[in-house]
Tab-separated table of N, CA, C and O in Angstrom:
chain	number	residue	atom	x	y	z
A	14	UNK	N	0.838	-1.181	0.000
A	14	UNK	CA	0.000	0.000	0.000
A	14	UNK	C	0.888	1.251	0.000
A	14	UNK	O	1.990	1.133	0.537
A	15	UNK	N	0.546	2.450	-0.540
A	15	UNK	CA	1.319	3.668	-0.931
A	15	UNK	C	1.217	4.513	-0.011
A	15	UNK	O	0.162	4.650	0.610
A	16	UNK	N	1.966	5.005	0.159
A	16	UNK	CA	1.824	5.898	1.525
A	16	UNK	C	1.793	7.553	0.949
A	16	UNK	O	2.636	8.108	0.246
A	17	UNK	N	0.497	8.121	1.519
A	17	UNK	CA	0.050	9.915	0.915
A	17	UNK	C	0.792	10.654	1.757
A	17	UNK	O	1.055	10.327	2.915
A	18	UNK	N	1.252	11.955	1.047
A	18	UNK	CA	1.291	12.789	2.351
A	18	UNK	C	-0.077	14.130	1.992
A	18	UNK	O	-0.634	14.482	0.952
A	19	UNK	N	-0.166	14.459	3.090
A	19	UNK	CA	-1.438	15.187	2.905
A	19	UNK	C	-1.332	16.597	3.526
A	19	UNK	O	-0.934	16.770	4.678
A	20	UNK	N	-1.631	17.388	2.871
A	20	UNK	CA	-1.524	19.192	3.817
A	20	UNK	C	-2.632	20.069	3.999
A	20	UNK	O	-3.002	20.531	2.919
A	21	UNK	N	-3.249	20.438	4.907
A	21	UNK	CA	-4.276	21.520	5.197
A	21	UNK	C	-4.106	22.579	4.328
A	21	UNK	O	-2.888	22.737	4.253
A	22	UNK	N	-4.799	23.588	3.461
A	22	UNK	CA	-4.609	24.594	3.734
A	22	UNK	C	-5.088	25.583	4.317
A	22	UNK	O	-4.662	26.711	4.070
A	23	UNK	N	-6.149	25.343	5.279
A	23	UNK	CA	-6.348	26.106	6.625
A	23	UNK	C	-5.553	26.291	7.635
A	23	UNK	O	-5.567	27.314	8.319
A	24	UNK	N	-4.712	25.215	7.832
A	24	UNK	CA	-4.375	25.415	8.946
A	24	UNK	C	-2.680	24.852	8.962
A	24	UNK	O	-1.847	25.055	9.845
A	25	UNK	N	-2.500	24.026	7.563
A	25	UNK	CA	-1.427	24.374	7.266
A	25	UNK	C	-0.249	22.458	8.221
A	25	UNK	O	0.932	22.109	8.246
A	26	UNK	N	-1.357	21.978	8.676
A	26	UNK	CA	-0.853	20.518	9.007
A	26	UNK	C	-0.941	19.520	8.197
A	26	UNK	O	-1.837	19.151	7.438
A	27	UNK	N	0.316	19.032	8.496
A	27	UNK	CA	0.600	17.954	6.922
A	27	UNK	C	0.968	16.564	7.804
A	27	UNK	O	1.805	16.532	8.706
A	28	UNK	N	0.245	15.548	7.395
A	28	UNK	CA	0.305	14.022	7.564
A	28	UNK	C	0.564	13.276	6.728
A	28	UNK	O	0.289	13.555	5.561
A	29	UNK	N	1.271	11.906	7.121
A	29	UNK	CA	1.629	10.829	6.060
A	29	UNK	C	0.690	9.674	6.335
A	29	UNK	O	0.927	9.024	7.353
A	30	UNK	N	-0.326	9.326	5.594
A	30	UNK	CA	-1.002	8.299	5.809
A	30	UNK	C	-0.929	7.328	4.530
A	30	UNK	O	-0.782	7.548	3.328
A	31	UNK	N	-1.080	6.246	5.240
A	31	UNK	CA	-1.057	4.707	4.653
A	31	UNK	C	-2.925	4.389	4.068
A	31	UNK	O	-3.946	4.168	4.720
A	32	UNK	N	-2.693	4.498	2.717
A	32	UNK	CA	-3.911	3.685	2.042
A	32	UNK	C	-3.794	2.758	0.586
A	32	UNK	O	-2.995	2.456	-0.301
A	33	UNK	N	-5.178	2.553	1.026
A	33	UNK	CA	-5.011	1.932	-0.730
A	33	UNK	C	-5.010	2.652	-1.663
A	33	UNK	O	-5.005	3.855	-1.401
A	34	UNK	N	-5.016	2.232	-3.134
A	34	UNK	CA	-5.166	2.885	-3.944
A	34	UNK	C	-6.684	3.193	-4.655
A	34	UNK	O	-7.127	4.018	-5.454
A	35	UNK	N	-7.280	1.889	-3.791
A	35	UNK	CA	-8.966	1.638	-4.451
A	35	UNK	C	-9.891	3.168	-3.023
A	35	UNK	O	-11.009	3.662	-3.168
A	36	UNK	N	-8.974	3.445	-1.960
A	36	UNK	CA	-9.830	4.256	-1.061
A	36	UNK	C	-9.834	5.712	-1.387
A	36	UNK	O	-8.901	6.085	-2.097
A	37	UNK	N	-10.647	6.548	-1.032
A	37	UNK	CA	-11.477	7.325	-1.282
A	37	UNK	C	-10.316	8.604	-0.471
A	37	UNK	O	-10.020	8.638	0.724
A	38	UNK	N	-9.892	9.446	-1.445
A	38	UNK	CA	-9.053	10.537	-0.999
A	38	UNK	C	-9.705	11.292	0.656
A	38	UNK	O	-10.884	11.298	1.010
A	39	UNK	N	-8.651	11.802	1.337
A	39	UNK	CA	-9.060	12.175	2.929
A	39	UNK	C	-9.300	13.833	2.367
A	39	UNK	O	-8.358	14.342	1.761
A	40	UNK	N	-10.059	14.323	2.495
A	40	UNK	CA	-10.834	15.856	2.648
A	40	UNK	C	-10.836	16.213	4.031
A	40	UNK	O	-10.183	17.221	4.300
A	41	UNK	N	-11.351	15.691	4.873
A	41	UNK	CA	-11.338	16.402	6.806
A	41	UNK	C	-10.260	16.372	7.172
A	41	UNK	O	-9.618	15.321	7.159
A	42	UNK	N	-9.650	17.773	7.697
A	42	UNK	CA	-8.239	17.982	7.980
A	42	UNK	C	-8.468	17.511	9.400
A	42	UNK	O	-9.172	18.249	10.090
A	43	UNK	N	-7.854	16.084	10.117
A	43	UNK	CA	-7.613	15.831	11.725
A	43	UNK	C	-7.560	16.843	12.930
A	43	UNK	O	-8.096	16.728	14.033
A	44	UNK	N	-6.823	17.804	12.468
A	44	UNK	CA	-6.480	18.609	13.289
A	44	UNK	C	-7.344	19.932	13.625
A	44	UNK	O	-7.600	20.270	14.781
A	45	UNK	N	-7.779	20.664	12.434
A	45	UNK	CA	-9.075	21.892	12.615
A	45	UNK	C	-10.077	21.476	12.260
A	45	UNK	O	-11.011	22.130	12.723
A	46	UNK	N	-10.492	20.356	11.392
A	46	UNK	CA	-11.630	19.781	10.944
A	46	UNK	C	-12.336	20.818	9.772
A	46	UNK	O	-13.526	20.909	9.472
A	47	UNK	N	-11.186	21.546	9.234
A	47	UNK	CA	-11.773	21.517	7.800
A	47	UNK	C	-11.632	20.728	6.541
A	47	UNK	O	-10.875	19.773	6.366
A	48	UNK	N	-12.663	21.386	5.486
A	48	UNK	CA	-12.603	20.327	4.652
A	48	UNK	C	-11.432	21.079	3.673
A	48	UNK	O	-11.936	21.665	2.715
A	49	UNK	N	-10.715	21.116	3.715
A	49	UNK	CA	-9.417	21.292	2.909
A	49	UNK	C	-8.065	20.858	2.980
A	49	UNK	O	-7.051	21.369	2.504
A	50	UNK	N	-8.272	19.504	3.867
A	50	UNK	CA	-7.193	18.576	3.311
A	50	UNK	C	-6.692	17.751	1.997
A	50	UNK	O	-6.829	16.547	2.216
A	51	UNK	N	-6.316	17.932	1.087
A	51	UNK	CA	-5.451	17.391	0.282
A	51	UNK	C	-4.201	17.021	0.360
A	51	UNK	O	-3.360	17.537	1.095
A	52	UNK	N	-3.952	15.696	-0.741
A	52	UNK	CA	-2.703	15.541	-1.042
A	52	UNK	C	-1.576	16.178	-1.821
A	52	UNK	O	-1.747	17.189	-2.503
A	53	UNK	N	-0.830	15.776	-1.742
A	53	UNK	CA	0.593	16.462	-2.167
A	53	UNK	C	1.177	15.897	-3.083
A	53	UNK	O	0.940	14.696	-3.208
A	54	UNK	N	2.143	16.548	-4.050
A	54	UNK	CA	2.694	16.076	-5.059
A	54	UNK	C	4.255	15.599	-4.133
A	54	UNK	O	5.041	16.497	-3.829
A	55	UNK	N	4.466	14.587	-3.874
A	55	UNK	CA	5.579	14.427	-3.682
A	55	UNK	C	6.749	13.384	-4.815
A	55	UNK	O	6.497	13.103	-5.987
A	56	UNK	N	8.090	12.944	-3.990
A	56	UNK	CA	8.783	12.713	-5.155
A	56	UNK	C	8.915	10.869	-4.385
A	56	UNK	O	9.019	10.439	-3.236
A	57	UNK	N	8.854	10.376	-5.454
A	57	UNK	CA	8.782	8.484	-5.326
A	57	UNK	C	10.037	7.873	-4.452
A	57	UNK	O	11.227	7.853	-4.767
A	58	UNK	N	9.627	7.554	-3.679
A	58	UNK	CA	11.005	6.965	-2.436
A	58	UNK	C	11.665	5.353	-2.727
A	58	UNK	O	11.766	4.459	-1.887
A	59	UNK	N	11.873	5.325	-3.475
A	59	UNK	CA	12.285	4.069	-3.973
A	59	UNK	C	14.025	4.090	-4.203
A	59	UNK	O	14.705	5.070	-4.509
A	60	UNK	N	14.523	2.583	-3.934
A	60	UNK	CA	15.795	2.536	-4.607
A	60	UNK	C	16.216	0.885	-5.742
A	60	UNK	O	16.061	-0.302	-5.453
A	61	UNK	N	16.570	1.300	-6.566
A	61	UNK	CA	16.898	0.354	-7.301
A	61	UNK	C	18.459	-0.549	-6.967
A	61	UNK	O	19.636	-0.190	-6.996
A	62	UNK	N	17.785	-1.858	-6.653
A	62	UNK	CA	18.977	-2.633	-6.241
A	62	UNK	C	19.230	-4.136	-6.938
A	62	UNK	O	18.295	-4.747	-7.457
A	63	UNK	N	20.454	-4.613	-6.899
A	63	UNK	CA	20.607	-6.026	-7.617
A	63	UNK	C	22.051	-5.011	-8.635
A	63	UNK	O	22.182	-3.787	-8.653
A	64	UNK	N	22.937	-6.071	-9.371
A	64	UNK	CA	23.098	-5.789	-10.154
A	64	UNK	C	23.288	-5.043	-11.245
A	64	UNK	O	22.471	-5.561	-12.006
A	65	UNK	N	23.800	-4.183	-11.851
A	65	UNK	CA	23.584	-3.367	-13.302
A	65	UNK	C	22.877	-2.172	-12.901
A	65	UNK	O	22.055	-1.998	-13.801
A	66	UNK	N	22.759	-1.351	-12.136
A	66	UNK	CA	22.586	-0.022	-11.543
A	66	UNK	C	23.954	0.879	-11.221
A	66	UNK	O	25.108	0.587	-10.910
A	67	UNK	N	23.260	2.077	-11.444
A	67	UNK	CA	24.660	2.556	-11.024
A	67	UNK	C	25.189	2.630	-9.535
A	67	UNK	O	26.317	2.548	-9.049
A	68	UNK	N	23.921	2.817	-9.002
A	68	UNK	CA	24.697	2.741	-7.360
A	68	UNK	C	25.297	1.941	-7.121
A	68	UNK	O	26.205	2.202	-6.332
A	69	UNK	N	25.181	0.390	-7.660
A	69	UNK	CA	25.837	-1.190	-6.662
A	69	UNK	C	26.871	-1.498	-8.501
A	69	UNK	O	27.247	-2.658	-8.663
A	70	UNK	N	27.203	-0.510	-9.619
A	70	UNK	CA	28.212	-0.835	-10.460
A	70	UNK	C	29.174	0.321	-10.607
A	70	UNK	O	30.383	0.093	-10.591
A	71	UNK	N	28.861	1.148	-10.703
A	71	UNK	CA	29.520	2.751	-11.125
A	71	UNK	C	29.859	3.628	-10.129
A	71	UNK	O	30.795	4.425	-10.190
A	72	UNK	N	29.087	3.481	-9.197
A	72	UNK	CA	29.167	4.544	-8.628
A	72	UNK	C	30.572	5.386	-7.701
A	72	UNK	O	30.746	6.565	-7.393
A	73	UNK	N	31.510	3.956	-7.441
A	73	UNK	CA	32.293	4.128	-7.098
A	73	UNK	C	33.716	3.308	-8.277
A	73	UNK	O	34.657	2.626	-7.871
A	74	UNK	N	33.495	3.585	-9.345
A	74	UNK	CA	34.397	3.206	-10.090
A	74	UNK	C	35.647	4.109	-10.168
A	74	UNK	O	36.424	3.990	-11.116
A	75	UNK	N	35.935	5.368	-8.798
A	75	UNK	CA	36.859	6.161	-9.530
A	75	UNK	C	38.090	6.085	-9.492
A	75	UNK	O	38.825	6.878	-10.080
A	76	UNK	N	38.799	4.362	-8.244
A	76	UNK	CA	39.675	4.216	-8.323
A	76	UNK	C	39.444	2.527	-8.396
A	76	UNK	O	38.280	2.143	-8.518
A	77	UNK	N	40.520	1.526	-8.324
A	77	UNK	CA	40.869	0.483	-8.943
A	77	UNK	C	40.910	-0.193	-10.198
A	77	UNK	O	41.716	0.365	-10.942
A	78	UNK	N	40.501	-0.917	-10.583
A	78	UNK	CA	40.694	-1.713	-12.117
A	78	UNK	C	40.062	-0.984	-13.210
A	78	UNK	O	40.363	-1.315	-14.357
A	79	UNK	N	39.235	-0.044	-13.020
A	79	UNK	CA	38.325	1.314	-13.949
A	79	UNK	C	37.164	-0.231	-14.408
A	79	UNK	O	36.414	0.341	-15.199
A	80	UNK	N	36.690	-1.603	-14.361
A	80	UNK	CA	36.163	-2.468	-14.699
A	80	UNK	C	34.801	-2.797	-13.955
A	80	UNK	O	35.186	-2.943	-12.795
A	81	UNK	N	33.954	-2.921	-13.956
A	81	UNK	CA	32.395	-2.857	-13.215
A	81	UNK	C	32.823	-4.224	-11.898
A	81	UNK	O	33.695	-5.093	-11.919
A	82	UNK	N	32.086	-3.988	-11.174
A	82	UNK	CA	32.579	-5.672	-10.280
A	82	UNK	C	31.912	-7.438	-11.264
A	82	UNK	O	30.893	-7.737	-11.887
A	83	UNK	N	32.843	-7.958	-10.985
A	83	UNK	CA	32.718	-8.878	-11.772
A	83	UNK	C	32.894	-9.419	-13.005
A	83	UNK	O	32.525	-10.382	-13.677
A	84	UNK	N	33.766	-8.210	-13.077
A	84	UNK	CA	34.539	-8.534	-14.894
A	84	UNK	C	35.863	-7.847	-14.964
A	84	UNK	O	35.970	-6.623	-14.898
A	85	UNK	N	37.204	-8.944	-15.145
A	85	UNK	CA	38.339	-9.268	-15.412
A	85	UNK	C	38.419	-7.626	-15.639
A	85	UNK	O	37.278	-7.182	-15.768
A	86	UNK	N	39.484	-6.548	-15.729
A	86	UNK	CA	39.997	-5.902	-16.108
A	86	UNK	C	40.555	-6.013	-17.374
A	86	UNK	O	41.224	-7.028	-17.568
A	87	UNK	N	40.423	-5.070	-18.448
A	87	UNK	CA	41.171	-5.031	-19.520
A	87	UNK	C	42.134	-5.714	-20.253
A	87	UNK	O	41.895	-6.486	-21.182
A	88	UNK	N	43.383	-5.373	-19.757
A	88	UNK	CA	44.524	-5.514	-19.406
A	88	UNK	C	44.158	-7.099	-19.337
A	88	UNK	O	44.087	-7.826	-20.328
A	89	UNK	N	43.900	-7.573	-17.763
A	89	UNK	CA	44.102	-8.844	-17.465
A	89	UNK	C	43.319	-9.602	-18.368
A	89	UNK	O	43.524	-10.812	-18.271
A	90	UNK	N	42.497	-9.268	-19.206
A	90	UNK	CA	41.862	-10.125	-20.105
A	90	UNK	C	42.654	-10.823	-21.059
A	90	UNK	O	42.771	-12.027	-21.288
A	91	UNK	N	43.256	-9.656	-21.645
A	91	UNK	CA	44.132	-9.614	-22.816
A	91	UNK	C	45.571	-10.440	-22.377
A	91	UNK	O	46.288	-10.690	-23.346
A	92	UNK	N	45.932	-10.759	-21.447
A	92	UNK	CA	46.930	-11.562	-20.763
A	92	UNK	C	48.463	-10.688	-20.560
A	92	UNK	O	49.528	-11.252	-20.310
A	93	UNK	N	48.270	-9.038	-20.751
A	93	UNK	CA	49.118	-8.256	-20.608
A	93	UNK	C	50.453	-8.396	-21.345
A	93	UNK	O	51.600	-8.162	-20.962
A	94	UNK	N	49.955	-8.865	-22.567
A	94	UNK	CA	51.069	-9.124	-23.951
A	94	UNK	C	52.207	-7.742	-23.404
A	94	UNK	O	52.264	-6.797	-22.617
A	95	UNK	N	52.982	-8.451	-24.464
A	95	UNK	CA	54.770	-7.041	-24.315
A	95	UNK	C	54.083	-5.748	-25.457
A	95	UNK	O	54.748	-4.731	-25.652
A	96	UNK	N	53.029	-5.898	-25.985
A	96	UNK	CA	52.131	-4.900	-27.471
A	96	UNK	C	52.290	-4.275	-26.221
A	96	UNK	O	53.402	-3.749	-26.191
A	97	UNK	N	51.555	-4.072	-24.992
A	97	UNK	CA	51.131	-2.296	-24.032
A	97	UNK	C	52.599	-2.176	-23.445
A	97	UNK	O	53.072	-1.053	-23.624
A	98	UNK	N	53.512	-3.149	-22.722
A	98	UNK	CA	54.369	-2.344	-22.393
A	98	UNK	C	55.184	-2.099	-22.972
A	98	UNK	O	56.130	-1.642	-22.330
A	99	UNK	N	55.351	-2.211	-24.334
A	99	UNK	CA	56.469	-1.864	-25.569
A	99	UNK	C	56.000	-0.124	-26.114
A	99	UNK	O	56.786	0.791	-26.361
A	100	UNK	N	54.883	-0.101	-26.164
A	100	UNK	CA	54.441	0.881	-26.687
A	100	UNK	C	54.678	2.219	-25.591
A	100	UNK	O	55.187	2.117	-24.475
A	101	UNK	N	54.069	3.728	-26.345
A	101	UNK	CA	54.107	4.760	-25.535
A	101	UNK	C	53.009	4.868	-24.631
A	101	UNK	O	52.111	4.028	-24.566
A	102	UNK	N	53.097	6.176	-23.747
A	102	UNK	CA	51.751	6.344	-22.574
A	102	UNK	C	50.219	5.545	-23.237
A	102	UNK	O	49.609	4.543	-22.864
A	103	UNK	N	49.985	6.511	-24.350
A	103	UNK	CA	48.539	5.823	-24.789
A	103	UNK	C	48.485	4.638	-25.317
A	103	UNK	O	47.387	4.156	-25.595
A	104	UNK	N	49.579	3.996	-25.537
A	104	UNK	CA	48.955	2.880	-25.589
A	104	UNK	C	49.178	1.959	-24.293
A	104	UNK	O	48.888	0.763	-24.318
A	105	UNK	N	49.692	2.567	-23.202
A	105	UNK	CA	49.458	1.664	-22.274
A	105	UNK	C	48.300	1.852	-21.785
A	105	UNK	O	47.530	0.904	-21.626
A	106	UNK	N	47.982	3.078	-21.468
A	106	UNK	CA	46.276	3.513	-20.952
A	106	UNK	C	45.156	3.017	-21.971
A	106	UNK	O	43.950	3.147	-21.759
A	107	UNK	N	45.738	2.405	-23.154
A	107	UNK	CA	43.818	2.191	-23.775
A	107	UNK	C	43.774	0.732	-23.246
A	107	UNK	O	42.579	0.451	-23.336
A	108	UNK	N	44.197	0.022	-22.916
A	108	UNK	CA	43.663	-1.537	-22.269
A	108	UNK	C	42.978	-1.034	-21.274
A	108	UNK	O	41.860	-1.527	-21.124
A	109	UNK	N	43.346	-0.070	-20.423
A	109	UNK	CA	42.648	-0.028	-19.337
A	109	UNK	C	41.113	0.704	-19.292
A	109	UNK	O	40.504	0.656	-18.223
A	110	UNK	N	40.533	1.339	-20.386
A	110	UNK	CA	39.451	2.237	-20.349
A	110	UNK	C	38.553	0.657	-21.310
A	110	UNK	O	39.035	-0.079	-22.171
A	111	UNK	N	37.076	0.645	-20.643
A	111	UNK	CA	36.612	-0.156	-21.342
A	111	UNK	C	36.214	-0.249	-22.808
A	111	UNK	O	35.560	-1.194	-23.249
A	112	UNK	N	36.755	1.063	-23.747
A	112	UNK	CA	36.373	0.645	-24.916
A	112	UNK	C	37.690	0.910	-25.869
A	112	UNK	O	37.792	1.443	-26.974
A	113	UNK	N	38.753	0.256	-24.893
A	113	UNK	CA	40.093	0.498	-25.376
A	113	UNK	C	40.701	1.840	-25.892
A	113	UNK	O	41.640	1.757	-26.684
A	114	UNK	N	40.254	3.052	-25.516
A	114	UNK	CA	40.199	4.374	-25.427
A	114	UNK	C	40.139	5.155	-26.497
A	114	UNK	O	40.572	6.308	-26.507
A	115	UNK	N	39.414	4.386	-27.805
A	115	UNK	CA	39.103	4.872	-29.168
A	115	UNK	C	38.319	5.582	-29.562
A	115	UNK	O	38.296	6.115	-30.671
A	116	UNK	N	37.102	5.745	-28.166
A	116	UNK	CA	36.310	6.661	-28.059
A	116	UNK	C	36.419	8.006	-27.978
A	116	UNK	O	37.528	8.347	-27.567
A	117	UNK	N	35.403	9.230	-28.306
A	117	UNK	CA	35.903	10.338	-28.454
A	117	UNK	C	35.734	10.626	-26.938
A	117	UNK	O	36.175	11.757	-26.731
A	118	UNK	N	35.201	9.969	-25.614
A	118	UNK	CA	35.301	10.463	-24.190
A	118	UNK	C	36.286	10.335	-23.609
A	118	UNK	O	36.513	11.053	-22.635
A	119	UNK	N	37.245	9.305	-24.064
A	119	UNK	CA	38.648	9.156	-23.794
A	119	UNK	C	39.821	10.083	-24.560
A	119	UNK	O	41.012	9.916	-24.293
């Protein structure tokens, strides 16, 4: 069940009540007993969890392997051939960015 919040504007008291969605909006304000209680536009309290979100993949990617949890690093994929450490700076840094740093964000 969704929980309302609700505000007077007589008198300016605001409650959080628990209903259904099939019940019948609250009009009698509890507190002065007018009829100008309504609800409120508020913002959806939810969090997205599991897997493939940014909070529990990205969110803290700004130091170690630059790789999401649960997938090999770059580099270690590729078995760290003598190709990156033979080469100059950029090419040691594109193993490490996930789209081998060919992209125009890299």
């Amino acid at each position: 069940m969704p929980i309302y919040a609700y505000r007077c504007a007589a008198c300016g008291h605001s409650r959080d009540v628990l209903q259904k969605l099939s019940d019948a909006p609250l009009t009698v304000c509890p507190a002065c007993g007018a009829e100008q209680f309504a609800k409120q536009l508020t913002a959806a309290g939810f969090q997205l969890k599991g897997s493939g979100w940014y909070a529990t993949d990205f969110r803290h990617n700004g130091g170690g392997s630059g790789a999401p949890a649960g997938k090999p690093a770059a580099g270690a994929a590729e078995g760290g051939g003598s190709s990156a450490s033979s080469g100059g700076d950029s090419a040691a840094a594109a193993p490490s960015t996930p789209c081998g740093g060919s992209c125009a964000c890299h």
